[in-house]
Tab-separated table of C-alpha atoms in Angstrom:
chain	number	residue	atom	x	y	z
E	14	MET	CA	52.436	-8.222	-61.659
E	15	HIS	CA	48.805	-9.280	-61.872
E	16	ALA	CA	46.384	-8.309	-58.967
E	17	LYS	CA	44.445	-11.167	-57.384
E	18	ALA	CA	40.592	-10.788	-57.954
E	19	PRO	CA	38.708	-11.570	-54.996
E	20	ALA	CA	37.168	-15.179	-54.483
E	21	PRO	CA	33.610	-15.358	-55.089
E	22	GLN	CA	31.417	-15.121	-52.095
E	23	SER	CA	28.897	-18.270	-51.899
E	24	ALA	CA	25.132	-17.893	-49.338
E	25	ASN	CA	27.475	-19.190	-46.477
E	26	THR	CA	30.573	-16.407	-46.676
E	27	ARG	CA	30.087	-14.674	-43.925
E	28	PRO	CA	30.478	-10.792	-44.973
E	29	SER	CA	33.396	-8.889	-42.960
E	30	HIS	CA	32.276	-6.013	-40.430
E	31	ALA	CA	34.646	-3.891	-42.885
E	32	THR	CA	32.840	-4.723	-46.585
E	33	VAL	CA	29.459	-4.641	-45.044
E	34	GLN	CA	27.592	-1.004	-45.821
E	35	ARG	CA	25.186	-0.353	-42.207
E	36	PRO	CA	21.773	2.076	-43.105
E	37	PRO	CA	22.126	5.570	-42.388
E	38	LEU	CA	21.696	6.449	-38.980
E	39	ASP	CA	18.596	8.681	-39.928
E	40	ALA	CA	15.252	10.074	-38.153
E	41	ARG	CA	13.767	6.556	-38.873
E	42	ALA	CA	16.535	5.112	-37.389
E	43	ILE	CA	16.298	6.956	-34.089
E	44	ALA	CA	12.904	6.577	-33.935
E	45	THR	CA	13.164	2.492	-34.155
E	46	TRP	CA	16.108	2.994	-31.640
E	47	LEU	CA	13.415	4.374	-29.317
E	48	LEU	CA	10.739	1.498	-30.072
E	49	TRP	CA	13.129	-1.093	-29.006
E	50	VAL	CA	14.890	0.105	-25.935
E	51	LEU	CA	11.112	0.982	-24.982
E	52	ALA	CA	9.678	-2.064	-26.049
E	53	VAL	CA	12.138	-4.092	-23.537
E	54	VAL	CA	11.731	-1.560	-20.774
E	55	ALA	CA	8.292	-2.220	-20.939
E	56	ALA	CA	8.216	-6.061	-20.906
E	57	GLY	CA	10.565	-5.824	-18.117
E	58	SER	CA	8.965	-3.399	-16.224
E	59	LEU	CA	5.495	-4.814	-16.355
E	60	VAL	CA	6.801	-7.866	-15.439
E	61	GLY	CA	8.239	-6.145	-12.048
E	62	VAL	CA	4.896	-4.125	-11.356
E	63	LEU	CA	3.128	-7.194	-11.464
E	64	PHE	CA	5.106	-9.684	-9.470
E	65	SER	CA	6.699	-6.703	-6.637
E	66	PRO	CA	8.953	-8.332	-3.577
E	67	GLY	CA	5.506	-7.582	-1.143
E	68	ALA	CA	6.022	-8.977	2.686
E	69	TRP	CA	6.991	-12.569	1.995
E	70	PHE	CA	10.584	-11.144	0.362
E	71	ALA	CA	10.705	-8.678	3.165
E	72	GLY	CA	10.333	-11.460	5.869
E	73	LEU	CA	13.239	-14.084	3.990
E	74	ALA	CA	16.432	-14.446	5.626
E	75	LYS	CA	19.204	-12.493	3.380
E	76	PRO	CA	23.131	-12.094	3.060
E	77	SER	CA	24.644	-9.310	4.171
E	78	TRP	CA	25.533	-8.238	1.031
E	79	ASN	CA	22.228	-8.185	-0.430
E	80	PRO	CA	21.841	-4.762	-2.223
E	81	PRO	CA	18.856	-2.345	-0.967
E	82	SER	CA	15.721	-2.992	-2.617
E	83	TRP	CA	15.733	0.684	-4.725
E	84	LEU	CA	18.867	-0.153	-6.133
E	85	PHE	CA	16.932	-3.254	-8.777
E	86	GLY	CA	14.997	-0.792	-10.448
E	87	PRO	CA	17.327	1.387	-12.142
E	88	VAL	CA	19.360	-1.470	-12.523
E	89	TRP	CA	17.122	-3.377	-14.256
E	90	THR	CA	16.039	-0.644	-16.358
E	91	THR	CA	19.459	0.613	-17.581
E	92	LEU	CA	20.138	-3.343	-18.590
E	93	TYR	CA	16.857	-3.314	-20.265
E	94	ALA	CA	18.057	-0.316	-22.001
E	95	LEU	CA	21.368	-1.800	-23.308
E	96	MET	CA	19.494	-5.281	-24.375
E	97	GLY	CA	17.020	-2.942	-26.756
E	98	THR	CA	19.788	-1.261	-27.990
E	99	SER	CA	21.723	-4.228	-28.333
E	100	ALA	CA	19.005	-5.768	-30.565
E	101	TRP	CA	18.251	-2.664	-32.757
E	102	LEU	CA	22.019	-3.461	-33.553
E	103	VAL	CA	21.754	-6.396	-34.467
E	104	TRP	CA	18.509	-5.626	-36.279
E	105	ARG	CA	19.688	-3.004	-38.044
E	106	GLU	CA	23.098	-5.220	-38.717
E	107	PRO	CA	23.518	-6.685	-42.362
E	108	ALA	CA	26.059	-8.919	-41.537
E	109	GLY	CA	26.496	-12.619	-41.216
E	110	THR	CA	24.558	-16.147	-42.740
E	111	PRO	CA	21.400	-16.587	-42.348
E	112	ALA	CA	21.839	-18.565	-40.014
E	113	GLU	CA	23.910	-16.845	-37.863
E	114	ARG	CA	21.042	-14.042	-37.700
E	115	ARG	CA	18.569	-16.803	-36.780
E	116	GLY	CA	20.380	-18.227	-34.377
E	117	ALA	CA	20.742	-14.691	-32.569
E	118	TRP	CA	17.463	-14.010	-32.476
E	119	LEU	CA	16.857	-17.358	-30.689
E	120	ALA	CA	19.127	-16.904	-27.906
E	121	PHE	CA	17.166	-13.528	-28.100
E	122	ALA	CA	14.013	-14.715	-27.300
E	123	VAL	CA	15.047	-17.866	-24.911
E	124	HIS	CA	17.177	-15.094	-22.823
E	125	ALA	CA	13.843	-12.835	-22.805
E	126	ALA	CA	11.252	-16.076	-22.023
E	127	LEU	CA	13.960	-17.543	-19.712
E	128	ASN	CA	14.633	-14.043	-18.024
E	129	LEU	CA	11.068	-12.609	-17.637
E	130	ALA	CA	10.103	-15.771	-16.287
E	131	TRP	CA	12.191	-15.337	-13.050
E	132	THR	CA	10.462	-12.589	-11.719
E	133	PRO	CA	6.980	-14.521	-11.194
E	134	LEU	CA	8.764	-17.568	-10.053
E	135	PHE	CA	10.472	-16.014	-7.095
E	136	PHE	CA	8.371	-13.612	-6.373
E	137	GLY	CA	4.504	-14.533	-7.776
E	138	LEU	CA	5.112	-18.806	-6.970
E	139	GLN	CA	7.731	-17.821	-3.542
E	140	GLN	CA	9.764	-20.564	-5.142
E	141	PRO	CA	13.375	-19.373	-4.469
E	142	GLY	CA	14.706	-22.756	-5.668
E	143	LEU	CA	13.217	-22.879	-8.952
E	144	ALA	CA	14.000	-18.935	-9.552
E	145	PHE	CA	17.621	-20.328	-9.288
E	146	LEU	CA	17.129	-23.295	-11.752
E	147	ASP	CA	15.169	-20.406	-13.936
E	148	ILE	CA	18.555	-18.284	-13.661
E	149	CYS	CA	20.846	-20.807	-14.275
E	150	LEU	CA	19.257	-20.855	-17.469
E	151	VAL	CA	18.989	-17.504	-17.982
E	152	TRP	CA	22.496	-17.090	-17.182
E	153	LEU	CA	23.024	-19.481	-20.384
E	154	ALA	CA	21.089	-17.880	-22.530
E	155	LEU	CA	22.045	-14.544	-21.994
E	156	LEU	CA	26.010	-15.720	-22.879
E	157	ALA	CA	24.946	-17.634	-26.178
E	158	MET	CA	23.002	-13.884	-26.783
E	159	THR	CA	26.175	-11.944	-26.268
E	160	LEU	CA	28.271	-14.536	-28.201
E	161	ARG	CA	25.701	-14.390	-31.187
E	162	PHE	CA	24.899	-10.507	-30.565
E	163	GLY	CA	29.065	-9.844	-30.382
E	164	ARG	CA	29.444	-11.945	-33.996
E	165	LEU	CA	27.468	-10.056	-36.199
E	166	ARG	CA	27.868	-6.874	-34.440
E	167	PRO	CA	30.716	-6.479	-31.774
E	168	LEU	CA	29.655	-3.439	-29.981
E	169	ALA	CA	25.935	-5.589	-29.429
E	170	GLY	CA	27.727	-8.071	-27.543
E	171	TYR	CA	30.172	-5.156	-25.618
E	172	LEU	CA	26.473	-3.722	-24.606
E	173	LEU	CA	25.610	-7.129	-23.100
E	174	LEU	CA	28.445	-7.472	-20.601
E	175	PRO	CA	27.076	-5.247	-17.536
E	176	GLN	CA	24.019	-7.649	-17.894
E	177	VAL	CA	26.322	-10.345	-17.687
E	178	LEU	CA	27.872	-9.409	-14.659
E	179	TRP	CA	24.866	-8.522	-12.905
E	180	VAL	CA	23.057	-11.716	-13.840
E	181	SER	CA	25.753	-13.585	-12.889
E	182	PHE	CA	25.937	-11.964	-9.225
E	183	ALA	CA	22.049	-12.513	-9.296
E	184	LEU	CA	22.611	-15.471	-9.855
E	185	VAL	CA	24.910	-16.348	-6.417
E	186	LEU	CA	22.313	-14.329	-4.620
E	187	ASN	CA	18.967	-15.835	-5.093
E	188	GLY	CA	20.970	-19.483	-4.549
E	189	THR	CA	22.221	-18.065	-1.050
E	190	ILE	CA	18.740	-16.575	-0.203
E	191	TRP	CA	17.619	-20.251	-1.405
E	192	LEU	CA	19.817	-21.843	1.153
E	193	MET	CA	19.044	-19.149	4.012
E	194	ASN	CA	15.431	-20.091	3.491
E	195	THR	CA	15.680	-24.088	3.182
């Protein structure tokens, strides 16, 4: 019985997760992880500080299931830390074709831009309707990013699932506040 030789890989062949050798988890890798997490958390926090809810938001009609204001900071900090970790995992991941990697980073950039735009639209411009349109696009971009990241590194996709759930809730909340105040 003769062993079959493995088929040669073309430039477009996607290596499996089992055959990929990841870089070592050393001090430099940990430092890079911290930079990713801090950069993502800082970007989200800066927008939150620049465009706080204020008196306008306090005066809006809200549903009875609107979470308390103090909850949003810790939730978003956690979600941004998970997103930074997810991005770091993909950044370190050698698997995937160049096109898959470009698609994942494009989804990340689109999601980040739309996500960071929501706070100025809702609180800065005081436009819940425009913010609702934005959060619908955020949700779609987040799904695309979750799927693309998960294809490259499954754990990176799983780490984004809490954000998918929260943004789903936030989308309904934004829409409800908009309708209650129209």
